[in-house]
Amino acid sequence: MDGNGRWAQRRGLPRIMGHRQGVLALKPVVKECARLGIEVLTVYAFSTENWTRPKPEVEALMGLLCEFLARETRELQAEGVSIRVIGDVAGLPLSAQAALAEAVAQTRDGSRLILNLALNYGARNELVRAVNRWLQDQPPGVRPVLTEAVLSRYLDTAGLPDPDLLIRSSGEERLSNFLLWQIAYTEIYVTKTLWPDFNPEELRQAIAEYQRRQRRFGGIG
Ligand code: FPP
């Protein structure tokens, strides 16, 4: 959800106003995904690197997350959305952890769309945590061999399909430590639109572009 800061700066507003607008842009996109029959939407909300931002901005982002959950969870639940989290949740403020645990529990039975919030998420961090968890599960005295399938089961995204489409807003052409393992064959769509201006129409355009791609997965199609 990139471009919140620039959206605000272009209007002479403080960056946090861009984040506020960015949160408002999220719900219509979530609802459109549910309407279109998309099964999983993962949004990159806070990276392991975002802690380097000024403290007031970090605190404001955590506050916005809690506000969003308090305001929207009931409606999302009614829409059949199941909220989940990927990332190193234990590193988030306790207030955010509590709000997330409640939202996840409240929406557990949602079967239309999984809304996966990537929070304190970094793909390298996820991979290292996964390997360490796997090692802890190994009996002592053996030299275990890790396979792709087993590693996938230890990732935060265990049980979820690899993404078909990655949308990067604000024109940046980089992955920024997002789902590096899972997006090996994901189609990438970059739009110059700043996240607060992203909307269901743009989502449909991205999907239409995706549908024109030929996916070969390393084969010859
Ligand atoms: C990227 O814009 C956006 C973020 C780092 C934060 C997005 C997170 C929220 C809005 C918090 C709420 C989360 C949820 C799930 C409701 P940027 O600041 O990097 O923009 P810039 O590149 O234009 O500076």
Short mmCIF file of C-alpha atoms and ligand atoms in Angstrom, two decimals:
data_model
loop_
_atom_site.label_atom_id
_atom_site.label_comp_id
_atom_site.label_asym_id
_atom_site.label_seq_id
_atom_site.Cartn_x
_atom_site.Cartn_y
_atom_site.Cartn_z
CA MET A 1 0.00 0.00 0.00
CA ASP A 2 2.72 2.39 -1.11
CA GLY A 3 2.47 6.12 -1.75
CA ASN A 4 0.59 7.38 1.29
CA GLY A 5 3.34 9.81 2.25
CA ARG A 6 3.62 11.26 -1.26
CA TRP A 7 -0.16 11.57 -1.53
CA ALA A 8 -0.10 13.77 1.57
CA GLN A 9 3.01 15.75 0.64
CA ARG A 10 1.54 16.67 -2.76
CA ARG A 11 -1.35 18.24 -0.90
CA GLY A 12 0.84 20.00 1.65
CA LEU A 13 -0.51 17.72 4.39
CA PRO A 14 1.39 15.81 7.09
CA ARG A 15 2.34 12.26 6.05
CA ILE A 16 -0.04 10.74 8.56
CA MET A 17 -2.99 12.21 6.66
CA GLY A 18 -1.85 10.10 3.71
CA HIS A 19 -1.85 6.99 5.89
CA ARG A 20 -5.32 7.89 7.15
CA GLN A 21 -6.53 8.19 3.55
CA GLY A 22 -4.71 4.94 2.74
CA VAL A 23 -6.68 3.09 5.39
CA LEU A 24 -9.92 4.48 3.92
CA ALA A 25 -8.90 3.14 0.50
CA LEU A 26 -8.59 -0.38 1.86
CA LYS A 27 -12.21 -1.32 2.59
CA PRO A 28 -13.63 -0.82 -0.93
CA VAL A 29 -10.77 -2.90 -2.33
CA VAL A 30 -11.40 -5.68 0.20
CA LYS A 31 -15.10 -5.69 -0.63
CA GLU A 32 -14.39 -5.78 -4.36
CA CYS A 33 -12.06 -8.75 -3.89
CA ALA A 34 -14.83 -10.59 -2.03
CA ARG A 35 -17.33 -9.69 -4.77
CA LEU A 36 -14.98 -10.93 -7.50
CA GLY A 37 -14.45 -14.28 -5.78
CA ILE A 38 -10.78 -13.68 -4.94
CA GLU A 39 -9.87 -16.06 -2.13
CA VAL A 40 -6.90 -14.33 -0.48
CA LEU A 41 -5.85 -10.68 -0.34
CA THR A 42 -2.58 -9.93 1.41
CA VAL A 43 -1.80 -6.29 2.15
CA TYR A 44 1.67 -5.10 3.13
CA ALA A 45 0.82 -2.75 5.99
CA PHE A 46 4.03 -2.54 8.04
CA SER A 47 7.44 -4.00 7.24
CA THR A 48 10.26 -5.06 9.53
CA GLU A 49 12.12 -2.05 8.09
CA ASN A 50 9.34 0.47 8.79
CA TRP A 51 10.50 0.74 12.43
CA THR A 52 13.25 3.06 11.17
CA ARG A 53 10.61 5.76 10.51
CA PRO A 54 10.20 8.60 13.03
CA LYS A 55 8.56 7.38 16.25
CA PRO A 56 5.44 9.58 15.86
CA GLU A 57 4.78 8.09 12.40
CA VAL A 58 5.20 4.52 13.69
CA GLU A 59 2.88 5.23 16.62
CA ALA A 60 0.32 6.83 14.32
CA LEU A 61 0.38 3.78 12.03
CA MET A 62 -0.20 1.41 14.95
CA GLY A 63 -3.04 3.66 16.09
CA LEU A 64 -4.59 3.60 12.63
CA LEU A 65 -4.40 -0.19 12.58
CA CYS A 66 -6.26 -0.44 15.91
CA GLU A 67 -8.83 2.14 14.75
CA PHE A 68 -9.39 0.22 11.52
CA LEU A 69 -9.93 -3.06 13.35
CA ALA A 70 -12.28 -1.47 15.90
CA ARG A 71 -14.29 0.26 13.16
CA GLU A 72 -14.41 -2.35 10.41
CA THR A 73 -14.17 -5.85 11.88
CA ARG A 74 -17.91 -6.26 12.36
CA GLU A 75 -18.70 -5.26 8.78
CA LEU A 76 -15.89 -7.41 7.39
CA GLN A 77 -17.23 -10.33 9.39
CA ALA A 78 -20.69 -9.76 7.90
CA GLU A 79 -19.10 -9.81 4.42
CA GLY A 80 -17.59 -13.23 5.10
CA VAL A 81 -14.04 -11.89 5.44
CA SER A 82 -11.60 -13.77 7.64
CA ILE A 83 -8.81 -11.56 9.02
CA ARG A 84 -5.39 -13.13 9.45
CA VAL A 85 -1.90 -11.81 10.14
CA ILE A 86 1.52 -12.66 8.78
CA GLY A 87 4.74 -11.28 10.22
CA ASP A 88 6.49 -11.24 13.56
CA VAL A 89 3.38 -10.37 15.57
CA ALA A 90 5.19 -10.65 18.90
CA GLY A 91 7.20 -7.56 17.96
CA LEU A 92 4.11 -5.35 17.65
CA PRO A 93 2.85 -3.15 20.52
CA LEU A 94 0.68 -5.13 22.95
CA SER A 95 -2.37 -2.98 22.09
CA ALA A 96 -2.05 -3.94 18.41
CA GLN A 97 -1.49 -7.60 19.29
CA ALA A 98 -4.67 -7.61 21.39
CA ALA A 99 -6.74 -5.86 18.71
CA LEU A 100 -5.47 -8.29 16.08
CA ALA A 101 -6.13 -11.37 18.20
CA GLU A 102 -9.71 -10.19 18.75
CA ALA A 103 -10.32 -9.43 15.07
CA VAL A 104 -8.84 -12.77 13.99
CA ALA A 105 -11.00 -14.67 16.51
CA GLN A 106 -14.13 -12.70 15.63
CA THR A 107 -13.78 -13.36 11.88
CA ARG A 108 -12.51 -16.93 12.13
CA ASP A 109 -15.53 -18.42 10.35
CA GLY A 110 -15.43 -16.08 7.35
CA SER A 111 -15.29 -18.25 4.24
CA ARG A 112 -15.49 -15.75 1.37
CA LEU A 113 -12.16 -13.95 1.52
CA ILE A 114 -9.05 -14.17 3.67
CA LEU A 115 -7.71 -10.68 4.39
CA ASN A 116 -4.13 -11.28 5.32
CA LEU A 117 -2.47 -8.32 7.06
CA ALA A 118 1.32 -8.28 6.72
CA LEU A 119 2.47 -6.54 9.91
CA ASN A 120 6.01 -6.34 11.19
CA TYR A 121 6.54 -8.48 8.12
CA GLY A 122 9.75 -9.07 6.21
CA ALA A 123 10.27 -12.08 3.97
CA ARG A 124 13.83 -12.67 5.21
CA ASN A 125 12.64 -12.52 8.81
CA GLU A 126 9.80 -14.94 7.96
CA LEU A 127 12.21 -17.42 6.34
CA VAL A 128 14.63 -17.34 9.27
CA ARG A 129 11.81 -17.77 11.80
CA ALA A 130 10.46 -20.68 9.74
CA VAL A 131 13.81 -22.48 9.58
CA ASN A 132 14.39 -22.00 13.31
CA ARG A 133 10.91 -23.35 14.13
CA TRP A 134 11.57 -26.34 11.89
CA LEU A 135 14.92 -27.00 13.57
CA GLN A 136 13.27 -26.97 16.98
CA ASP A 137 10.86 -29.67 15.77
CA GLN A 138 13.68 -32.02 14.73
CA PRO A 139 14.72 -34.88 17.01
CA PRO A 140 18.24 -34.54 18.43
CA GLY A 141 21.06 -36.49 16.86
CA VAL A 142 19.79 -36.55 13.29
CA ARG A 143 20.87 -34.48 10.29
CA PRO A 144 17.47 -33.54 8.91
CA VAL A 145 16.96 -32.42 5.31
CA LEU A 146 14.65 -29.50 4.64
CA THR A 147 12.50 -29.62 1.50
CA GLU A 148 10.55 -26.90 -0.29
CA ALA A 149 7.24 -28.44 0.75
CA VAL A 150 8.24 -28.65 4.41
CA LEU A 151 9.64 -25.12 4.50
CA SER A 152 6.38 -23.82 2.97
CA ARG A 153 4.50 -25.38 5.87
CA TYR A 154 6.61 -23.47 8.39
CA LEU A 155 6.11 -20.08 6.74
CA ASP A 156 3.55 -17.60 8.09
CA THR A 157 1.56 -18.25 4.89
CA ALA A 158 1.28 -22.01 5.58
CA GLY A 159 -1.85 -23.41 3.97
CA LEU A 160 -2.35 -20.43 1.67
CA PRO A 161 -1.78 -20.59 -2.09
CA ASP A 162 1.08 -18.62 -3.62
CA PRO A 163 -0.21 -15.26 -4.88
CA ASP A 164 -1.23 -15.08 -8.55
CA LEU A 165 -0.92 -11.31 -8.78
CA LEU A 166 1.20 -8.75 -6.94
CA ILE A 167 0.04 -5.14 -7.25
CA ARG A 168 2.58 -2.45 -6.38
CA SER A 169 1.17 1.03 -6.09
CA SER A 170 3.02 4.36 -6.48
CA GLY A 171 5.22 3.25 -9.36
CA GLU A 172 8.05 1.71 -7.33
CA GLU A 173 9.61 -1.26 -9.11
CA ARG A 174 10.95 -3.32 -6.25
CA LEU A 175 9.78 -6.09 -3.94
CA SER A 176 10.77 -4.47 -0.63
CA ASN A 177 11.21 -7.78 1.20
CA PHE A 178 7.62 -8.89 0.52
CA LEU A 179 6.76 -12.61 0.29
CA LEU A 180 10.02 -13.39 -1.51
CA TRP A 181 9.52 -17.17 -1.33
CA GLN A 182 5.85 -17.14 -2.26
CA ILE A 183 6.05 -14.82 -5.29
CA ALA A 184 8.55 -16.90 -7.28
CA TYR A 185 6.05 -17.12 -10.18
CA THR A 186 3.62 -14.35 -9.28
CA GLU A 187 2.65 -11.86 -11.99
CA ILE A 188 3.66 -8.30 -11.07
CA TYR A 189 1.53 -5.26 -11.87
CA VAL A 190 3.00 -1.83 -11.15
CA THR A 191 0.73 1.21 -11.20
CA LYS A 192 1.75 4.83 -10.73
CA THR A 193 -1.42 5.40 -8.71
CA LEU A 194 -0.62 6.29 -5.12
CA TRP A 195 -2.29 3.90 -2.66
CA PRO A 196 -4.85 6.41 -1.27
CA ASP A 197 -6.16 6.83 -4.84
CA PHE A 198 -6.27 3.09 -5.55
CA ASN A 199 -9.84 1.86 -5.96
CA PRO A 200 -11.97 -1.08 -7.18
CA GLU A 201 -11.82 0.18 -10.79
CA GLU A 202 -8.03 0.08 -10.72
CA LEU A 203 -8.16 -3.37 -9.12
CA ARG A 204 -10.30 -4.59 -12.02
CA GLN A 205 -7.80 -3.07 -14.49
CA ALA A 206 -4.97 -4.93 -12.79
CA ILE A 207 -6.90 -8.19 -12.96
CA ALA A 208 -7.75 -7.61 -16.64
CA GLU A 209 -4.04 -7.08 -17.35
CA TYR A 210 -3.26 -10.26 -15.38
CA GLN A 211 -5.75 -12.18 -17.50
CA ARG A 212 -3.86 -11.15 -20.65
CA ARG A 213 -0.59 -12.61 -19.33
CA GLN A 214 0.60 -16.04 -20.32
CA ARG A 215 1.87 -17.88 -17.27
CA ARG A 216 4.43 -20.54 -18.12
CA PHE A 217 5.99 -21.34 -14.71
CA GLY A 218 9.30 -21.98 -16.43
CA GLY A 219 7.70 -24.28 -19.01
CA ILE A 220 6.96 -23.46 -22.64
CA GLY A 221 3.27 -22.63 -22.27
C1 FPP B 1 3.38 3.07 2.50
O1 FPP B 1 3.35 4.43 2.19
C2 FPP B 1 2.46 2.76 3.58
C3 FPP B 1 2.83 2.30 4.79
C4 FPP B 1 4.25 2.05 5.15
C5 FPP B 1 1.85 2.05 5.86
C6 FPP B 1 0.53 1.47 5.47
C7 FPP B 1 -0.16 1.11 6.73
C8 FPP B 1 -1.24 1.69 7.20
C9 FPP B 1 -1.98 2.72 6.46
C10 FPP B 1 -1.65 1.30 8.61
C11 FPP B 1 -2.97 0.71 8.73
C12 FPP B 1 -3.00 -0.69 8.34
C13 FPP B 1 -4.13 -1.37 8.10
C14 FPP B 1 -4.05 -2.77 7.66
C15 FPP B 1 -5.45 -0.77 8.26
P1 FPP B 1 4.65 5.32 2.39
O2 FPP B 1 4.57 5.99 3.72
O3 FPP B 1 5.88 4.49 2.19
O4 FPP B 1 4.48 6.36 1.24
P2 FPP B 1 5.63 7.13 0.46
O5 FPP B 1 6.47 6.07 -0.21
O6 FPP B 1 4.87 7.97 -0.51
O7 FPP B 1 6.38 7.92 1.48
#
